[in-house]
Amino acid sequence: MTTTLEAPTQGLGGAVVKLLSRNLRQSGILMAFVVVFLVFSVLKAEFLSPTNLTNIILQYSYVLILAIGMLMVIVAAQIDLAVGSTLGLTGAIATTLIVKAGAPWWAAVLAAVGVGLLCGAWQGFWVAVVGMPGFIVSLGGMLLFRGLTYRVLNNISLTIPSTPGSEGPPYVSIANGFLNGLLGGYGYDVFTIVIFGLAAVFYVVTQLRARAGQLKYRQEVSPLPVFIVKLVVICAIIMWFGVQISQDRGLPYILIILAALIMIYTMVTQRTSFGRHVYAVGGNMLAAQLTGVKVKWINFWVFVNMGFMAGVAGVVYSARMSSAQPSAGNGFELDAIAACFIGGASTLGGIGRVTGAMIGGLIMAVLNNGMELMGIEESYRQMVKGLVLLVAVAFDLVIKRRAESK
Amino acid sequence: MSDLILQMRSITKTFPGVKALENVNLDVERGEIHAICGENGAGKSTLMKVLSGVHPHGTYSGEIILDGQPATFSSISDSEAKGIVIIHQELALIPHLSIAENIFLRNERKNSLGLIDWNRTNSEAQELMERVGLHENPTTLISQIGVGKQQLVEIAKAVYKDVRLLILDEPTSALNDTDSEHLLGLIRQFKQQGITCIMISHKLSEIAEIADTTTVIRDGKTIESLDMADPASTQDRIIRSMVGRDLEHRYPERVGVAIGEEAFRVEDWTVNHPTQAGRVIVDHAGFNVRAGEVVGIAGLMGAGRTELAMSLFGKSYGRFQGGRMWLGGQEVRLNSVSEAIDAGLAYVTEDRKRYGLNLIEDVRVNICSAGLKQLTKVGWINANEELRVAEEYRDSMRIKTPSVLYPVGKLSGGNQQKVVVAKWLYTDPRVLIMDEPTRGIDVGAKYEIYTLINQMVADGKAVVVISSELPELLGVCDRIYTLSFGRITGNVPRAEATQENLMELMTQEKEEVR
């Protein structure tokens, strides 16, 4: 009896090791995230509280949004240093429209996103048509858009006045509002839990479909027990998180926006020919060219997309702050870039995933939040983040070297 | 007894899976000009790398005897210390530094404070430049002078290092006639100064003009050394010993393939170098190929083979000067690679790592990359269909890989080549141009590639094979064009083609064509 039980367990263990080592890059970073998360949970009980978990999402969502766009830029073997300034400019324009022109929230959002697209197209033009490296183009863009932000705001910050009553202005609630009480609940918002339940179901269904497809075409898949354990663990995490969130203010709008963006961009990068071409250009530009990929257009659209995401992040950030400051977004480009590299993107281009960048961004967010809760000074927080970036990329290099020497 | 400066004794050098040199012997007399000839890949450059310490002592077997003493070099600086300087085909100069800075790189002229003494640098450079007949200002940047003058800078560098044995790897292949003439004159002048010179060259007329001795290398072995003073040492004789191997049964039989309508025709195709204005790379080239036919293009390195092919493939090389092209009887103008693919043209590159594959991606992604349109609906890829296609090619072409999700960079050369071919077959081309389709792959994989070519023509496709290996062309082609210095110099049906007559056409120079 014991032997029959032991044998599959060993096989299972082997399969888990295989699953992890097959994508050591991604799983290494995932494990790092889990470790950081657990360490803070132990050190500070508040860390796991519903309010704090909700705050992490509200506070760091704009970096995650930037990181999604940045991932595609980095996979295309480019870099965009102007996203912080673009975020500042788009937020300033939206805020100005609302405060000075009394524009409705949706007009402000459209204007911000439109300006973001224009900024992206401007940079895309210099990179794709003139053929300059993105580093230089975006260094110029960083100064140019920051200067424009100062102009728009006349060098002073602009606050959106709060409206009477409990509800804030609609623009502000984009980043501070919640869906709550739609289905009632007693301390637990039922609607939030239902949404998370649906997310878990969606995850299970897509995983099952992918597995069925792989089996149909004789691809190697992880053994069924491992697959089931993986599904159960991930669903458990989703539901635990949902229950925690539901005990606070409900489902943040921003979480819905973020989840939608992550899903869309995971699909775009993995399942569209555009996404495929971005990887091709970053992986081997010459080969991509001789395969018929329009390298210039890909570079152009990658920058346009980055501008779009910076516009979205500009809305989210200014709404979160319910104001626009001339210096808003200073240094955010570095957070976004760090998130991508921690998340396993290659500095040479051609490698990287949206999910990786999200985990990379969350590691930074959790580190920041956890250290804040523990009352660690900003100076030390900066140092820790810097070291984490170094260690993560060094780890990545070691893995790569080991893979090559095999 | 003759005074030998250098003896190389039974040199054998193996790379993983390939024996590049096998018991090669080379005797060089002091003060002579010694030419080394052989087909591409015969092992000439490897031999010179062994001699100059690029392949250090211990990585090869056999011995090098210099001035009667055994020599063991573990790096280039060792061989340079003994007066051996090698000048490679790709010049190793730094474009944004001046001539003088390049000459003294690593040997900077310094003053007593350890700072660079620019007056000394430039005046000493000027002296060296005069010795090689380079009339330029020493402060001119390398990027502002032509290839011919750059070569002279390399030679000036060698002179500075007190060269006794100068090795030149195809020194004139990138030069125009005047520059070549000057360089050859300089080599003769060196000979009078007692400098020995080994020169690798494809230009037989040049060899006949200048060399005292010619050694022929073939398939990693020395075939013979010819004394050029002997009237029997003609260019024909050299050609015969360069190619003189038998065609073994290394080529699969192709039977019953009907040759059909003309599939592809090119006329007056002329292309200039992308940056050097006025340098003609492909000169009014024209050829045609029919459905079910394999046509070869034979040419030596630098003849413009790849440049012709890439230019035809959506103007991917150089500056297009003129020419017309017909696909399936219809004239087409292809200005981009995607237009070429849509028109039914495919180009399998000679350099699969640089131009053919995304090495960090998996087999599936690479196979489907050129024909991705067939897998997408409004931009969305059908992932299951993509897997099916990849598996299909993996089976039909016997690509040895643990999985189609395995990175292409980790496969062997032969399997990588199959992935490149699969990638282009999936675009369902009417005409396939295959550039050196068997470069760097082993004999077994070569046979499989030839079999694939047979299948393609049996399916009614037209195939153009570009190769510098004549036996390969004779083995797989129905008809062979020869390309020399950018011009088509011959169109020989297989029945009439021999390695000798092809080699003669391939080395034909401009004057003789006219």
Coordinates of C-alpha atoms in Angstrom, one line a residue, chain B residues 18 47 134 169 172 194 214 256 275 281 285 317 376 386 393 492:
Chain B
V18 CA 34.2 18.4 -38.9
L47 CA 45.4 26.9 -41.9
L134 CA 49.6 55.6 -48.7
D169 CA 43.7 36.6 -46.8
T172 CA 42.2 42.1 -53.5
G194 CA 63.2 40.2 -47.9
T214 CA 51.3 28.0 -55.4
G256 CA 10.7 11.6 -64.0
T275 CA 27.1 52.6 -49.2
I281 CA 28.1 44.5 -57.3
A285 CA 22.7 39.7 -64.6
Y317 CA 20.4 44.4 -50.6
T376 CA -4.3 34.4 -38.8
E386 CA 0.0 26.6 -35.7
Y393 CA 6.9 19.9 -41.0
V492 CA 25.9 25.4 -68.9

